[in-house]
Coordinates of C-alpha atoms (C1' of nucleotides) in Angstrom, one line a residue:
Chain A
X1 CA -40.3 34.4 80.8
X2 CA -38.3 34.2 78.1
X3 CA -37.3 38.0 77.2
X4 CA -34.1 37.4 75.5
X5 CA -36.0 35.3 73.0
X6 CA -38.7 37.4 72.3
X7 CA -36.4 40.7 72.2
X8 CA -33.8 38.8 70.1
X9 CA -37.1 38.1 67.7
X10 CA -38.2 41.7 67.6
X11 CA -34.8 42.9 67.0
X12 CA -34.0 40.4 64.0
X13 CA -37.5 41.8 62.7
X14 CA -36.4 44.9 62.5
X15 CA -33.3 44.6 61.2
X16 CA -33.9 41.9 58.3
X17 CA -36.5 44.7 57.3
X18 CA -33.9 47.5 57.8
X19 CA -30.9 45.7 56.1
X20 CA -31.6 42.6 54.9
X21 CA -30.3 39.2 55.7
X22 CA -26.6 39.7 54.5
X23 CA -26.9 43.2 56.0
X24 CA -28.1 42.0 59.2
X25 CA -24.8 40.6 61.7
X26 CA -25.7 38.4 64.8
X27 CA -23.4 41.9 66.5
X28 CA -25.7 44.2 65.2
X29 CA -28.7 41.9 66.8
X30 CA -27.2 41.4 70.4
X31 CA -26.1 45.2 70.5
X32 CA -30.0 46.2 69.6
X33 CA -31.5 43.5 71.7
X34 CA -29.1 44.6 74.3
X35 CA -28.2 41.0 74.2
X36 CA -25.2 39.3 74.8
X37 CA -23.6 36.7 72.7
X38 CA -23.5 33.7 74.8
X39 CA -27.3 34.4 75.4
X40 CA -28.4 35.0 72.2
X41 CA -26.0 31.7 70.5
X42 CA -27.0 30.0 73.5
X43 CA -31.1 30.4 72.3
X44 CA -30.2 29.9 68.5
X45 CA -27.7 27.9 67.1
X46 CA -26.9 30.3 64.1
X47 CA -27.7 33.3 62.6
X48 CA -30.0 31.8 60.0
X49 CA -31.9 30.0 62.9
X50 CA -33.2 33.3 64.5
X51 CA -33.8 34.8 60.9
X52 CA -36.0 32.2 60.3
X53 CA -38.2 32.7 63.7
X54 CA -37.7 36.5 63.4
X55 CA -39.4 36.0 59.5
X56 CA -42.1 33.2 60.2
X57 CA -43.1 35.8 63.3
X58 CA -42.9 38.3 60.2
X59 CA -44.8 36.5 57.7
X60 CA -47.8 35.5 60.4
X61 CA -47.7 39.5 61.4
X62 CA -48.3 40.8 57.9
X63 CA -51.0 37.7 56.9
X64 CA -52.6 39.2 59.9
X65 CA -52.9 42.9 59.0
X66 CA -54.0 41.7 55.3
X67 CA -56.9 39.4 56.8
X68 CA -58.2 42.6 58.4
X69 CA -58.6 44.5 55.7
X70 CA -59.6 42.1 53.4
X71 CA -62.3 40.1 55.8
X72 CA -64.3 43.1 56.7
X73 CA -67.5 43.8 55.7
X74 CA -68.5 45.3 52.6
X75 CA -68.6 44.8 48.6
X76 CA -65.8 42.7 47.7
X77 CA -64.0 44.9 45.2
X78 CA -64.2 48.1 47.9
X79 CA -62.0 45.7 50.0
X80 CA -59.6 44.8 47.7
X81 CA -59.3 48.9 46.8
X82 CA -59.4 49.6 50.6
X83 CA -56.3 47.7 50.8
X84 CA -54.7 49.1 47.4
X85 CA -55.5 52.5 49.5
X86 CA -53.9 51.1 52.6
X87 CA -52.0 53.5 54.8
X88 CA -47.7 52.2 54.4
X89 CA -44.7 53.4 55.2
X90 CA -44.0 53.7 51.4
X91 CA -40.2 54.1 51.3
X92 CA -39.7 51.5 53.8
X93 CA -41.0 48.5 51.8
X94 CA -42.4 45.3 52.5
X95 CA -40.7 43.4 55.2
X96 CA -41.2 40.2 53.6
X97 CA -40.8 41.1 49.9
X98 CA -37.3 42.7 51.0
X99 CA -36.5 39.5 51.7
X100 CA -36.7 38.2 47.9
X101 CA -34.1 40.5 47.3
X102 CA -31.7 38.6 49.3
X103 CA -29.8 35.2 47.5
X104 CA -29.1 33.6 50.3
X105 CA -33.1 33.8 51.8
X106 CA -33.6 32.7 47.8
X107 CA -31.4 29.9 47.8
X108 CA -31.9 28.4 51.8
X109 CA -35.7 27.0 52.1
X110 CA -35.8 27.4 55.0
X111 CA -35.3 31.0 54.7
X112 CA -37.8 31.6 51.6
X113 CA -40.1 29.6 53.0
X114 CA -42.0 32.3 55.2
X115 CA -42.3 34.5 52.0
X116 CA -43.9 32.0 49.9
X117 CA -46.3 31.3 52.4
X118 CA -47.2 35.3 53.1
X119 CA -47.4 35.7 49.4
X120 CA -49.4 32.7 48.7
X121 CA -51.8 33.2 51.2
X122 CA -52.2 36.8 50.2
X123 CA -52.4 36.0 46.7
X124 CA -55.5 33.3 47.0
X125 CA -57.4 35.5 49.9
X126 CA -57.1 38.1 47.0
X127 CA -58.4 36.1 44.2
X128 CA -61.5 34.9 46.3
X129 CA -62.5 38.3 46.6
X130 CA -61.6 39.0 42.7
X131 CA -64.1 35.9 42.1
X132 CA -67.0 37.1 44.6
X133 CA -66.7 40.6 42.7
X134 CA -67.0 38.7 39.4
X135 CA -70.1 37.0 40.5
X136 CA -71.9 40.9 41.7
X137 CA -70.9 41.7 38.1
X138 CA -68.1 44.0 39.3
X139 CA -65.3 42.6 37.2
X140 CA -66.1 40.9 33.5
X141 CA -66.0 37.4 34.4
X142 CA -63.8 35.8 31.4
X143 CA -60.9 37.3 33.4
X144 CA -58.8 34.9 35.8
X145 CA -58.7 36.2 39.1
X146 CA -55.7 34.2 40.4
X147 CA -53.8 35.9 37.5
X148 CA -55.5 39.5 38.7
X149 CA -54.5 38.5 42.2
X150 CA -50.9 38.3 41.5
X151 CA -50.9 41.3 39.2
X152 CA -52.5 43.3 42.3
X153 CA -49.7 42.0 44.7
X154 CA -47.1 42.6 42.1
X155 CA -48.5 46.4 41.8
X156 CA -47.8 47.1 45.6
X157 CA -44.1 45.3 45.5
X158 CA -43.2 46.5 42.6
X159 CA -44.3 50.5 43.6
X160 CA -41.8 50.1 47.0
X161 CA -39.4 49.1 44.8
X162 CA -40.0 52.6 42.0
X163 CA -40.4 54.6 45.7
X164 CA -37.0 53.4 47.3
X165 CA -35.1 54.0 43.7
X166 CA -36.7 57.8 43.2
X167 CA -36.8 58.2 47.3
X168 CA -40.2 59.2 46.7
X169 CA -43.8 57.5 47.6
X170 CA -44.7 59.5 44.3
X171 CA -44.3 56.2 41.9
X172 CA -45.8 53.6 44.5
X173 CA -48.9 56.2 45.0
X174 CA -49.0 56.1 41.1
X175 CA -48.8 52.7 40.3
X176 CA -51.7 52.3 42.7
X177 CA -53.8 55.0 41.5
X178 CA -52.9 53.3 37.6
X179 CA -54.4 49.9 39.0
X180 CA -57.6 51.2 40.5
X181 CA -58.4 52.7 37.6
X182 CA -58.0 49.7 35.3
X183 CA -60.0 47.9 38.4
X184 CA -62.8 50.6 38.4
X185 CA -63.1 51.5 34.2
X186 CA -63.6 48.4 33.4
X187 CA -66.0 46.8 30.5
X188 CA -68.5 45.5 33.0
X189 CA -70.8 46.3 30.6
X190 CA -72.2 42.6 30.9
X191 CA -74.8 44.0 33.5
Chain B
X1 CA -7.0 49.6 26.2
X2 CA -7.8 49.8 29.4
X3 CA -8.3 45.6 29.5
X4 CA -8.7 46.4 33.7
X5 CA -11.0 49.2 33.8
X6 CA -13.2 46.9 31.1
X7 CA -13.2 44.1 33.3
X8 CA -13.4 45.9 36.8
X9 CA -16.6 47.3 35.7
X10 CA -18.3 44.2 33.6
X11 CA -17.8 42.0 36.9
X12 CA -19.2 44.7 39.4
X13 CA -22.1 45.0 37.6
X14 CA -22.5 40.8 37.1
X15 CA -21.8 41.0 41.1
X16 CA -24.2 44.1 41.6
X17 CA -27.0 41.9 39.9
X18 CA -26.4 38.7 41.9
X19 CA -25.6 40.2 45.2
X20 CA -26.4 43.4 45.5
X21 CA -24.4 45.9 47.0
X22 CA -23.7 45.2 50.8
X23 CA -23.3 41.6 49.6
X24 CA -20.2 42.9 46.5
X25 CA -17.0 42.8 48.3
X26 CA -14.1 44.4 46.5
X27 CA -12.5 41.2 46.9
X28 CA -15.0 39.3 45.0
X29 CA -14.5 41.1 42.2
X30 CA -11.3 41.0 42.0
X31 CA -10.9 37.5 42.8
X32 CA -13.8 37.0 39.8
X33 CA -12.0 39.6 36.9
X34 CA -8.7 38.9 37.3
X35 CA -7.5 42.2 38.3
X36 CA -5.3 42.4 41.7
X37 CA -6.2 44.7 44.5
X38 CA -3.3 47.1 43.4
X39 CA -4.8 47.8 40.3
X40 CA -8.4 48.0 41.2
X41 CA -7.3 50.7 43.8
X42 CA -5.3 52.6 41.1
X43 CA -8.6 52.9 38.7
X44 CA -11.0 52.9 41.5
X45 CA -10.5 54.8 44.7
X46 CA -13.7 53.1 46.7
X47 CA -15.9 50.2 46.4
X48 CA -18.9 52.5 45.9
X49 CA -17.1 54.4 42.9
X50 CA -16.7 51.8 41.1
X51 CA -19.9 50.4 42.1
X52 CA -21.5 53.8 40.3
X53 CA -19.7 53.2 37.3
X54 CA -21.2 49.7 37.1
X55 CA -24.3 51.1 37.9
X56 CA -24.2 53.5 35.5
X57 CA -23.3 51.0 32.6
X58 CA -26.1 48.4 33.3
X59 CA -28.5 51.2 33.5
X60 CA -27.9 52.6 30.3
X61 CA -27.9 49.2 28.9
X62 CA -31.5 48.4 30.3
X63 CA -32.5 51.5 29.0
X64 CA -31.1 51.0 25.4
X65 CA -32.9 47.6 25.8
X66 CA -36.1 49.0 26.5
X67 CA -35.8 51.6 23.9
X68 CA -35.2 49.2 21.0
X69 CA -38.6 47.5 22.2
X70 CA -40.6 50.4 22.6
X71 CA -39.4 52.1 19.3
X72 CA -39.9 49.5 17.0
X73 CA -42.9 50.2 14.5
X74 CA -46.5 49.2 15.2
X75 CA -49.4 50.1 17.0
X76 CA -48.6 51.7 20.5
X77 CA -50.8 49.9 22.8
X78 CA -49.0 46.6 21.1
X79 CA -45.7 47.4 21.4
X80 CA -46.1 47.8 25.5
X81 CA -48.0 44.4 25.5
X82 CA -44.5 43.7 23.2
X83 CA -42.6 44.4 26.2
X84 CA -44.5 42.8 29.2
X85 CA -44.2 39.5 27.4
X86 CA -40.2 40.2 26.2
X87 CA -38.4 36.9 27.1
X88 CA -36.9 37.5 30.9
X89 CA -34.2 35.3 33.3
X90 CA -37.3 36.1 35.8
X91 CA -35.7 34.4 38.9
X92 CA -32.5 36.5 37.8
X93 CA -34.5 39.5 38.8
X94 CA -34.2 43.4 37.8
X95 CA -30.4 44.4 37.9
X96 CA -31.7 47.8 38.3
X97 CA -34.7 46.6 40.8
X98 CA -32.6 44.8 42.7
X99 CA -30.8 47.4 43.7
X100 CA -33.0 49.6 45.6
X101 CA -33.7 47.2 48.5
X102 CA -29.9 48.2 49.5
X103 CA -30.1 51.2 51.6
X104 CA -26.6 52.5 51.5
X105 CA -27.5 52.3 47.6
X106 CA -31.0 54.6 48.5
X107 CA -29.0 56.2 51.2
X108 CA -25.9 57.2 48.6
X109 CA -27.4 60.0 45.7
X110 CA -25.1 58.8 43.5
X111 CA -25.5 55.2 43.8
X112 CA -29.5 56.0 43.5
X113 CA -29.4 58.1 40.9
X114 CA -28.7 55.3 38.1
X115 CA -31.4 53.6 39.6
X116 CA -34.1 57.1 39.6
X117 CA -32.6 58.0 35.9
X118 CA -33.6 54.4 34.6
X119 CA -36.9 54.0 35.8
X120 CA -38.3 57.5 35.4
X121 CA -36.9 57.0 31.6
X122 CA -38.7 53.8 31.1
X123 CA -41.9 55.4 32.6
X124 CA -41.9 58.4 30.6
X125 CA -41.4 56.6 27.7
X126 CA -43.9 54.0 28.7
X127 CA -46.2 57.3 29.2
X128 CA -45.8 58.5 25.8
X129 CA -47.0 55.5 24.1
X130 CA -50.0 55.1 26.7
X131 CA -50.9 58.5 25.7
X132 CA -50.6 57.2 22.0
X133 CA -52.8 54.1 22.1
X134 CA -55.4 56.5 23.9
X135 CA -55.2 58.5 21.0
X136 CA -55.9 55.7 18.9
X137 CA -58.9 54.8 21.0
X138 CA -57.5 51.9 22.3
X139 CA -57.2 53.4 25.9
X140 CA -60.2 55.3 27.8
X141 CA -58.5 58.7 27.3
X142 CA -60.2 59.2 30.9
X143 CA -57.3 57.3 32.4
X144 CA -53.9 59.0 33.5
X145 CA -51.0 57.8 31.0
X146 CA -48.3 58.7 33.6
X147 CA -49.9 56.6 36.7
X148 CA -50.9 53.9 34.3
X149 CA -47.1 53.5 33.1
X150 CA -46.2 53.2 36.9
X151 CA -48.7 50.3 37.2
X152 CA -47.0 48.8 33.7
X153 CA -43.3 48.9 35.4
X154 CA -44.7 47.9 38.9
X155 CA -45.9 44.8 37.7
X156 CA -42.5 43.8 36.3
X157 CA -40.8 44.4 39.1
X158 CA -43.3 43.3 41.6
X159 CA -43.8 40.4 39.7
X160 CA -40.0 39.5 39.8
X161 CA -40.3 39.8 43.8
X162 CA -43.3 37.4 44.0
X163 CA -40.9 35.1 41.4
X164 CA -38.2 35.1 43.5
X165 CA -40.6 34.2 46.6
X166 CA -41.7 31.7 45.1
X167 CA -39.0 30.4 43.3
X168 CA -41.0 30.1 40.4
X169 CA -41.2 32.0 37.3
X170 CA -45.1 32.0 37.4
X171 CA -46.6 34.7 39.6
X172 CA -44.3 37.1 37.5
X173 CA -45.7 35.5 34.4
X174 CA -49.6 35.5 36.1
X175 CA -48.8 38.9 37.1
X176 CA -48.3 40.1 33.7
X177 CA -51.4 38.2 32.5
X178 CA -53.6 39.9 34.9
X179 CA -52.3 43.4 33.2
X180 CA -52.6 42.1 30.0
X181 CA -56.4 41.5 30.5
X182 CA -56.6 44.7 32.1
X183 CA -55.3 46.8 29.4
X184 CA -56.9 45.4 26.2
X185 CA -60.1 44.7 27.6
X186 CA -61.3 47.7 29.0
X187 CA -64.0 50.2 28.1
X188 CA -62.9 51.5 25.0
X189 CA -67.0 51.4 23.9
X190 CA -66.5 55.3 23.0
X191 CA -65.3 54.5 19.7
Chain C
dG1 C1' -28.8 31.1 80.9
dT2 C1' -25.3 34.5 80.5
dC3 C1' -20.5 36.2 80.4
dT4 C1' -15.8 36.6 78.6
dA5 C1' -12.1 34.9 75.8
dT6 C1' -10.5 33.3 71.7
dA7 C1' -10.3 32.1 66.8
dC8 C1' -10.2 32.7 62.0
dC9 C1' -11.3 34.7 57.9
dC10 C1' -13.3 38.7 55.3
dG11 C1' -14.2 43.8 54.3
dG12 C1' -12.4 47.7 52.8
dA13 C1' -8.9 49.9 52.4
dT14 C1' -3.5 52.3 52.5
dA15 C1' 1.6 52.3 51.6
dG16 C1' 5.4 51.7 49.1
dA17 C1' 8.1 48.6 45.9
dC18 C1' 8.6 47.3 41.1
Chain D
dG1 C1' -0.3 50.4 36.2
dT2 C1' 0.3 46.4 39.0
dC3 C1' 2.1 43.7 43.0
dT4 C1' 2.8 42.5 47.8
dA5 C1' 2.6 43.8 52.6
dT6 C1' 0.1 45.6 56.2
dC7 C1' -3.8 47.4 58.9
dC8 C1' -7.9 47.5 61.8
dG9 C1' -12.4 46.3 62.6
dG10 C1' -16.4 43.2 61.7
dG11 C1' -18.7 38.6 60.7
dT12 C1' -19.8 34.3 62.6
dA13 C1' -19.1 31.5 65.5
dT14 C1' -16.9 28.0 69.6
dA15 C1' -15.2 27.0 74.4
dG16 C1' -15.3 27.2 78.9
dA17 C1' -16.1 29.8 83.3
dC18 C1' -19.7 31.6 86.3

DNA sequence: GTCTATACCCGGATAGAC
DNA sequence: GTCTATCCGGGTATAGAC
């Protein structure tokens, strides 16, 4: 039914990942969507309106992909290095932690809404599973998995960002391979 | 002397930080250092020349920054711990960081190199004093010193991404935690 | 719903006077 | 060195016709 919609929220996708909010013009979307402007101000009132569908659709996307790896079965501390190990398109970066980069996603709630929410939720589903491989005696229980959890996230943000400034997936490959060894050679000598 | 120049370059980079580099107009700076477009054309020929000096600057200021922490006297392992907790405007972000989720900056070598010189000085030097504490026995000397200072600078700059996110300085300070726990209580039983 | 026209300001300069 | 004038296209819409 509604294909201008749903290619004007594909498109927006794409771009805000590409370029960014600022970097993204309603021009650039209707010329991509193959859009034109009545239609696409005609569906969305302003730019920021369709940024926020095209990130919400975003956010839900990426939560989706990260419940997958993390829900399967297996030992809990193989899924969280499963995803560590997950196959990305290093130098592009995360499409929602771009985001943060921007001011005006920062400063509009609306607009950092979406990335709160992905981060949250990936953060907590990650510290369940930190907690489950405490309890099999994986990980020395006197550490605090929420803290863990956000120190995992922040490893796989923080290596797009060392890949896109050296152009290379070298660093973000690295920084991963630095965390699963802390993860692995641990002091789990408890058991 | 050159009271212009100065000025051109101390704004850009206070821009650079804020708003990145698609969102720094020549305009804005002017308008903000009280230079007029005449003269910024006379020192400057383009936006992204003067954009590289900036660039430049702030780099070697993080970098004499990060030096004065990392040098000072002490026990390696705690001087890197010194610098994970250093006081930070987290929501502010990384004025380096921020930069690479701009792609004419990873696009443009010389408006990336500033960014590839900085970080790969930090993580050698980061490197070096892993290598240190794991000759002190305070690091499993099994552990690679060059990935594990990639995970150390990941974590700040992931963690300012989840900050910013969450408009919040604590995932960046959780983030940190989590490392923390990670490095100092690890298998060092060899000793 | 979609198209075309119009508007107004900004981005990123260049040219030439002072 | 700095100022003012000028330029051309893009950003972000709004208005009204079809």
């Amino acid at each position: 039914m509604n294909k201008s919609i749903e290619k004007l929220i594909t498109t927006t996708q794409a771009l805000l990942w590409e370029r960014g909010y600022v970097g993204t013009s309603p021009r650039a979307i209707q010329d991509r969507a193959g859009v034109g402007q009545g239609s696409m101000y005609h569906h969305f009132r302003t730019k920021a309106e369709l940024a926020q569908a095209a990130e919400e659709r975003s956010a839900a996307e990426l939560i989706e992909e990260v419940r997958a790896l993390l829900d399967a079965p297996g030992d809990p501390l193989d899924r969280v290095l499963t995803y560590l190990r997950r196959e990305r398109d290093v130098l592009k970066g995360c499409r929602i932690g771009r985001l943060a980069a921007d001011p005006e996603v920062v400063a509009d709630p609306a607009l950092r809404k979406p990335l709160e929410h992905a981060f949250g939720w990936i953060t907590e589903r990650l510290a369940a599973l930190l907690r489950e491989a405490q309890d099999c005696g994986r990980l020395p229980q006197e550490w605090d998995a929420q803290s863990l959890a956000a120190t995992v996230l922040a490893v796989i943000q923080g290596g797009y960002v060392l890949a896109r400034a050296a152009n290379s997936p070298a660093p973000f490959e690295q920084a991963i391979e630095g965390l699963i060894a802390l993860l692995t050679n641990n002091a789990t000598a408890e058991d």
